[in-house]
PDB file of C-alpha atoms in Angstrom:
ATOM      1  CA  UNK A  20     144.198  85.043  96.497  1.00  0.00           C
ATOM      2  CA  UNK A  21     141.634  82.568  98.440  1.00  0.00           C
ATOM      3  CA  UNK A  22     140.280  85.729  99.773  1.00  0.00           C
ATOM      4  CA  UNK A  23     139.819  87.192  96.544  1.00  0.00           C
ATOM      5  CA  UNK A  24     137.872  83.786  96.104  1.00  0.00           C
ATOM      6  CA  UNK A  25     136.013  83.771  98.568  1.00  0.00           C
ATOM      7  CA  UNK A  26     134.792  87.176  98.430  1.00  0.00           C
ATOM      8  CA  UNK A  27     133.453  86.709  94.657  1.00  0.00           C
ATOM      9  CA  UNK A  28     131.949  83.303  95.692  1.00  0.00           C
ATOM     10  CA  UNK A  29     129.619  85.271  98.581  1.00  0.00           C
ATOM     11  CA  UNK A  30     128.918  88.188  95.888  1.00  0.00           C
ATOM     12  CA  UNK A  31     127.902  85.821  93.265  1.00  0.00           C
ATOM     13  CA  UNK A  32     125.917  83.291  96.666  1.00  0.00           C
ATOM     14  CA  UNK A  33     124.590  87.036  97.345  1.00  0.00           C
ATOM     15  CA  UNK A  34     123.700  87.999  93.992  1.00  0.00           C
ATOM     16  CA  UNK A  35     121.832  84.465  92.644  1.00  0.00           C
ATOM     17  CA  UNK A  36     119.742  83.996  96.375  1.00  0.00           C
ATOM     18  CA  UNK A  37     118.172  87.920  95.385  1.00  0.00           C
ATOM     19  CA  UNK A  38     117.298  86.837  91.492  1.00  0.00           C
ATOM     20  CA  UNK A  39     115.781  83.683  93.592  1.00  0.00           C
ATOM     21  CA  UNK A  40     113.659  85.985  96.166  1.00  0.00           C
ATOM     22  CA  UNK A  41     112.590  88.062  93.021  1.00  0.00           C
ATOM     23  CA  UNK A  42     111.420  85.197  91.495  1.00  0.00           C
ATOM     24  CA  UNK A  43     109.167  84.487  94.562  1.00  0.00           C
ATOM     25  CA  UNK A  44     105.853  85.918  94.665  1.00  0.00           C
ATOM     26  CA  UNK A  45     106.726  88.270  91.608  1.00  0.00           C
ATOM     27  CA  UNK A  46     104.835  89.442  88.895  1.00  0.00           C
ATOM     28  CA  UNK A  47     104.812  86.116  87.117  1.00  0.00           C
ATOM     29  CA  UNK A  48     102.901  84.692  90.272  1.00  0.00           C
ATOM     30  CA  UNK A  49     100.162  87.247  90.151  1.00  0.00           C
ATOM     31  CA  UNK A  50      97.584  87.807  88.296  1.00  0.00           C
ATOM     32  CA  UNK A  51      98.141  90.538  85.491  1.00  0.00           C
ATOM     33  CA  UNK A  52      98.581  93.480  87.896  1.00  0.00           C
ATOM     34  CA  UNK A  53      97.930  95.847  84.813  1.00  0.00           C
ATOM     35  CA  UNK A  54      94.647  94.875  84.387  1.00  0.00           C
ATOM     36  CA  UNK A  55      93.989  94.937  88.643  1.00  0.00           C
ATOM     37  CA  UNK A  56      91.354  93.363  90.343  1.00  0.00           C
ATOM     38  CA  UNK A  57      88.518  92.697  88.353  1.00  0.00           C
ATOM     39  CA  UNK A  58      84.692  92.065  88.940  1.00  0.00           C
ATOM     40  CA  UNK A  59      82.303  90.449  86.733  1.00  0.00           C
ATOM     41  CA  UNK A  60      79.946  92.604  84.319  1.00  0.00           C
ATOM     42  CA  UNK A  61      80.334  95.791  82.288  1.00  0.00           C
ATOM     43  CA  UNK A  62      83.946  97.092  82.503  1.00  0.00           C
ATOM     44  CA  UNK A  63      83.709 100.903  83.878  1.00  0.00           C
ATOM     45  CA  UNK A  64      85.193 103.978  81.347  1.00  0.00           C
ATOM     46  CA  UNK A  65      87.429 104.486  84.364  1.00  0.00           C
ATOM     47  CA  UNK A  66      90.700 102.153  83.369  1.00  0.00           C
ATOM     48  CA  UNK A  67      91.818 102.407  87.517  1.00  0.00           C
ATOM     49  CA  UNK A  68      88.040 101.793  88.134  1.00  0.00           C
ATOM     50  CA  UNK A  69      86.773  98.187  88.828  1.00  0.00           C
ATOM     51  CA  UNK A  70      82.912  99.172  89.329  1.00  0.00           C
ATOM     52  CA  UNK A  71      80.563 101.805  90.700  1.00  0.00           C
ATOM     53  CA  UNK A  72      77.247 101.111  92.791  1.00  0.00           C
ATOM     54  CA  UNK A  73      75.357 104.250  93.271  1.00  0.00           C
ATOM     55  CA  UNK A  74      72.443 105.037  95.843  1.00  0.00           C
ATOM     56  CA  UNK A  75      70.630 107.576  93.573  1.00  0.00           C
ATOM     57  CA  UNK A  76      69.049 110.755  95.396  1.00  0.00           C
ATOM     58  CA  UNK A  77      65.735 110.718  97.358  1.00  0.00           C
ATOM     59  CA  UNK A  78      65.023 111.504 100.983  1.00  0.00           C
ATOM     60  CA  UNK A  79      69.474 111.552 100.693  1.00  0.00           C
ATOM     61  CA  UNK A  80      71.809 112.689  98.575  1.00  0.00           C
ATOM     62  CA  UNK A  81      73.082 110.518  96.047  1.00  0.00           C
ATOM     63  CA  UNK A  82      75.805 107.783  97.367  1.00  0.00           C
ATOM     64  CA  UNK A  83      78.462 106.204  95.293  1.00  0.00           C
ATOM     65  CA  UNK A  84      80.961 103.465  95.879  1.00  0.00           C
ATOM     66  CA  UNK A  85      83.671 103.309  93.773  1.00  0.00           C
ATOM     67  CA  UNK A  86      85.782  99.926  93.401  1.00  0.00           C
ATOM     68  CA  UNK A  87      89.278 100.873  92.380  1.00  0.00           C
ATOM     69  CA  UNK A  88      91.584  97.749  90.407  1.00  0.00           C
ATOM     70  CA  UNK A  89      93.927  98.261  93.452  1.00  0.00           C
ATOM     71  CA  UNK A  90      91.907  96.744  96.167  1.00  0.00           C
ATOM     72  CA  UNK A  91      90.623  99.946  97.571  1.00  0.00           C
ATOM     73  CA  UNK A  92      87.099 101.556  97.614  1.00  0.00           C
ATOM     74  CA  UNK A  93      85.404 104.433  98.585  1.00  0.00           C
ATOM     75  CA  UNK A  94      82.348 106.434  99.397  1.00  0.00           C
ATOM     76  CA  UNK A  95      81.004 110.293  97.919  1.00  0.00           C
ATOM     77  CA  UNK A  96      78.206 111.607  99.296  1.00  0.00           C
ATOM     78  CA  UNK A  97      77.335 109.951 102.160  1.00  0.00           C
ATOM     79  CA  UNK A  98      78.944 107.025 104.161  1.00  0.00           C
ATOM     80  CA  UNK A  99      82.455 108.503 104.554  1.00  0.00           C
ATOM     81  CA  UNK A 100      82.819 107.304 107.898  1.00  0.00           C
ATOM     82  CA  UNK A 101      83.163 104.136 106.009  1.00  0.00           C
ATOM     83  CA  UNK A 102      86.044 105.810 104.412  1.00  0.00           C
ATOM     84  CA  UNK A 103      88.833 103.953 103.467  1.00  0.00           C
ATOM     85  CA  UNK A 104      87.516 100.364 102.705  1.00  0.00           C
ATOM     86  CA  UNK A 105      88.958  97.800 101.014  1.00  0.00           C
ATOM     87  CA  UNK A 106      87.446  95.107  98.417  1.00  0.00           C
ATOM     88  CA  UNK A 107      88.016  91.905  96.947  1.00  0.00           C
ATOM     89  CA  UNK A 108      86.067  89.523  94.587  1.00  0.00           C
ATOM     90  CA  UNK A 109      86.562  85.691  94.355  1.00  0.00           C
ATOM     91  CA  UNK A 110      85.108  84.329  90.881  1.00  0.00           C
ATOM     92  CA  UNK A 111      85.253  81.001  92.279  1.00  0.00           C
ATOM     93  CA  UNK A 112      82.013  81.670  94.652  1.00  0.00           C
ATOM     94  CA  UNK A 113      80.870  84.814  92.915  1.00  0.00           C
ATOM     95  CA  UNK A 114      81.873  86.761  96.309  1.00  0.00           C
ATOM     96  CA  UNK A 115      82.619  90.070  96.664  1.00  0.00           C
ATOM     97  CA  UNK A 116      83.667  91.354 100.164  1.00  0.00           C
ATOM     98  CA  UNK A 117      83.890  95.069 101.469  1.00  0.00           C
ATOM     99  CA  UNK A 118      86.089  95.630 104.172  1.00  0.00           C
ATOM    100  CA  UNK A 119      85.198  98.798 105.679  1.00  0.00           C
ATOM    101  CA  UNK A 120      87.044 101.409 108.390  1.00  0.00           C
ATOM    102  CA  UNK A 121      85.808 100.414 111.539  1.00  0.00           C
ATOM    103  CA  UNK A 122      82.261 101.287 112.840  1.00  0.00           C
ATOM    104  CA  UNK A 123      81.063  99.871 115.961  1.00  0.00           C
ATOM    105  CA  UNK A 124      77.267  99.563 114.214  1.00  0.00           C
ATOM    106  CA  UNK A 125      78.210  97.781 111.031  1.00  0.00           C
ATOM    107  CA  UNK A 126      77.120  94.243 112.525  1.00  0.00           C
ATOM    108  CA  UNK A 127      73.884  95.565 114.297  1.00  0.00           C
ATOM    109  CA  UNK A 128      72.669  97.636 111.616  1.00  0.00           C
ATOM    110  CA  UNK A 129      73.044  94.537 108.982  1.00  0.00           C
ATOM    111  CA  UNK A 130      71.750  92.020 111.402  1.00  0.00           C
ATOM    112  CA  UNK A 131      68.956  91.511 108.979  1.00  0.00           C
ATOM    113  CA  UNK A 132      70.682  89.996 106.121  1.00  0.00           C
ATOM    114  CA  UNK A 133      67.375  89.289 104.471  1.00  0.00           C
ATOM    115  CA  UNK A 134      66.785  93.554 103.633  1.00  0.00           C
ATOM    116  CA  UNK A 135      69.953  93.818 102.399  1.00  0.00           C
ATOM    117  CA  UNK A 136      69.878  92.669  98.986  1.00  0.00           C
ATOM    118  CA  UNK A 137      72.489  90.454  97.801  1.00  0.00           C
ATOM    119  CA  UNK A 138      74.262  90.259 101.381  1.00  0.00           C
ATOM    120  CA  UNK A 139      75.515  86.740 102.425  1.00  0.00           C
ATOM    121  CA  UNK A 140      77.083  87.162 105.597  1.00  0.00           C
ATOM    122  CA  UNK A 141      78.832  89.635 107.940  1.00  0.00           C
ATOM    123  CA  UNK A 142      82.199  89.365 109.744  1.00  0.00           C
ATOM    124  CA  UNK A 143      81.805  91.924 111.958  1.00  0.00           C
ATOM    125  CA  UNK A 144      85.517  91.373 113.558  1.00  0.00           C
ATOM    126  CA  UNK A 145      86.856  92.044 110.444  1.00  0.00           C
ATOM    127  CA  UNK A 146      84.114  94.736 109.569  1.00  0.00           C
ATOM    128  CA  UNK A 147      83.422  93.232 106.357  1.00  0.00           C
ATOM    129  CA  UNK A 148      80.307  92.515 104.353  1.00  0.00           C
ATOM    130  CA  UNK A 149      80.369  90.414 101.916  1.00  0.00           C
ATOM    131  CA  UNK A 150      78.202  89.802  98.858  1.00  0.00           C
ATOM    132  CA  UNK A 151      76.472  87.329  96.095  1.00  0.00           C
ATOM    133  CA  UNK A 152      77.938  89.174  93.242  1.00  0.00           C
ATOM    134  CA  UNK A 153      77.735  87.776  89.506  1.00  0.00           C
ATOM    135  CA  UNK A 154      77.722  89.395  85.936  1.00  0.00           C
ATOM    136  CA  UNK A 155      73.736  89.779  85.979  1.00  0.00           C
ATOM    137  CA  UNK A 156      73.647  91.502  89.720  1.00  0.00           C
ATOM    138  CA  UNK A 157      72.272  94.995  89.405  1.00  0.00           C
ATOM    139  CA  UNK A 158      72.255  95.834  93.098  1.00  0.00           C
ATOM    140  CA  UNK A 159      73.323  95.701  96.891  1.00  0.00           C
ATOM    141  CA  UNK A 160      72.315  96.310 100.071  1.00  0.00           C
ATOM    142  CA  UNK A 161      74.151  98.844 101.986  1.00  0.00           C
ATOM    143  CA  UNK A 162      73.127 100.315 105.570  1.00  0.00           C
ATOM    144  CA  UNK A 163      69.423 100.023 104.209  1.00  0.00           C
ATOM    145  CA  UNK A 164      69.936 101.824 100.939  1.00  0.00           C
ATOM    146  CA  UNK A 165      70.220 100.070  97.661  1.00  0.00           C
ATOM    147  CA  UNK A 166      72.881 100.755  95.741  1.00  0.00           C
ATOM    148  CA  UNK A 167      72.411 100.206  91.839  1.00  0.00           C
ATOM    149  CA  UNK A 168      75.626  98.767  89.861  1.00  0.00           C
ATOM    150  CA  UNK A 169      77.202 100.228  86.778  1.00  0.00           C
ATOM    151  CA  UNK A 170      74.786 103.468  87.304  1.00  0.00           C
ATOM    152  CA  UNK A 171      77.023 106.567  86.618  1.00  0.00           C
ATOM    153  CA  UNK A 172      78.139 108.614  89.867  1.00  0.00           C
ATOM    154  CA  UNK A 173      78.161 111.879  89.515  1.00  0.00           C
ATOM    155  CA  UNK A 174      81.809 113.914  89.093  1.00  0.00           C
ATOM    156  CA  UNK A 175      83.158 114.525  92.393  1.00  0.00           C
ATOM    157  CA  UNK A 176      83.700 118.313  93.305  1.00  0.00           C
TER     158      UNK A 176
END
C-alpha cells in the first residue's frame, strides 16, 4: 500500500516538475515565434523572409542576401564562402548584426569602417559585422559592394 503511495506521489512530483520546465523559456516567454525575427521597414512578399539587400550587377554579378525570420541568412551569387551566416536585429539600438562562416579576411578587409556604409563595428572573433539599421536605411556596406535593401533578388536557379 505505502508503496503504491509512494510510487504515485514521484509520478505526480515527476509529472508537475515537467509542466514547470515547459513553462520555462516556452513560447509564452518569446516573442511571437510565428511572426520570427523581424527588421524594421517594408515587410518582404516572402512570409519566411525577414529582408533582402541586393548588390545589383556591374563589373559582378548580382549579389543577394536574404534574411530569413529564423535567424539565418544567406548569400546567391557571389559571397558563398560567407555561406551559412546568421543575423539578428535589436530595435532597442537600431542594430543589426551578421554573423558570418568564418573567413580569416573579414576583419582586414572591413578595417575601414568609414567605406562601408552603415557599418558600426566589427567583432572579428565572432566574425560578425554589425550595422546602423532603421526603417529609412536603404543600404549596407558589404566587402566593398553596396548592397541596396528591399531591391528584388532575382529567383534562384
Amino acid at each position: 500500500m505505502h508503496m503504491k503511495i509512494i510510487t504515485r506521489a514521484g509520478a505526480m512530483a515527476c509529472a508537475l516538475a515537467l509542466a514547470a520546465c515547459a513553462g520555462l523559456g516556452g513560447k509564452a516567454d518569446k516573442p511571437d515565434e510565428s511572426a520570427g525575427m523581424q527588421m524594421p521597414g517594408k515587410a518582404p512578399a516572402n512570409a519566411a523572409v525577414a529582408a533582402t539587400w541586393y548588390n545589383p550587377p556591374s563589373e559582378f554579378p548580382g549579389i543577394c542576401l536574404t534574411q530569413f525570420k529564423d535567424g539565418s541568412l544567406r548569400f546567391d551569387g557571389g559571397f558563398a564562402f560567407f555561406n551559412p551566416g546568421r543575423w539578428t536585429y535589436d530595435p532597442a539600438t537600431a542594430e543589426l548584426s551578421l554573423q558570418l562562416a568564418p573567413t580569416p579576411s573579414l576583419e582586414l578587409s572591413h578595417a575601414q569602417i568609414v567605406l562601408h556604409k552603415n557599418l558600426l563595428r566589427i567583432d572579428g572573433k565572432k566574425n560578425t559585422l554589425v550595422y546602423g539599421v532603421k526603417a529609412d536605411t536603404d543600404a549596407i556596406g558589404l566587402g566593398g559592394f553596396v548592397f541596396y535593401r528591399d531591391m528584388p533578388c532575382p529567383a534562384r536557379a
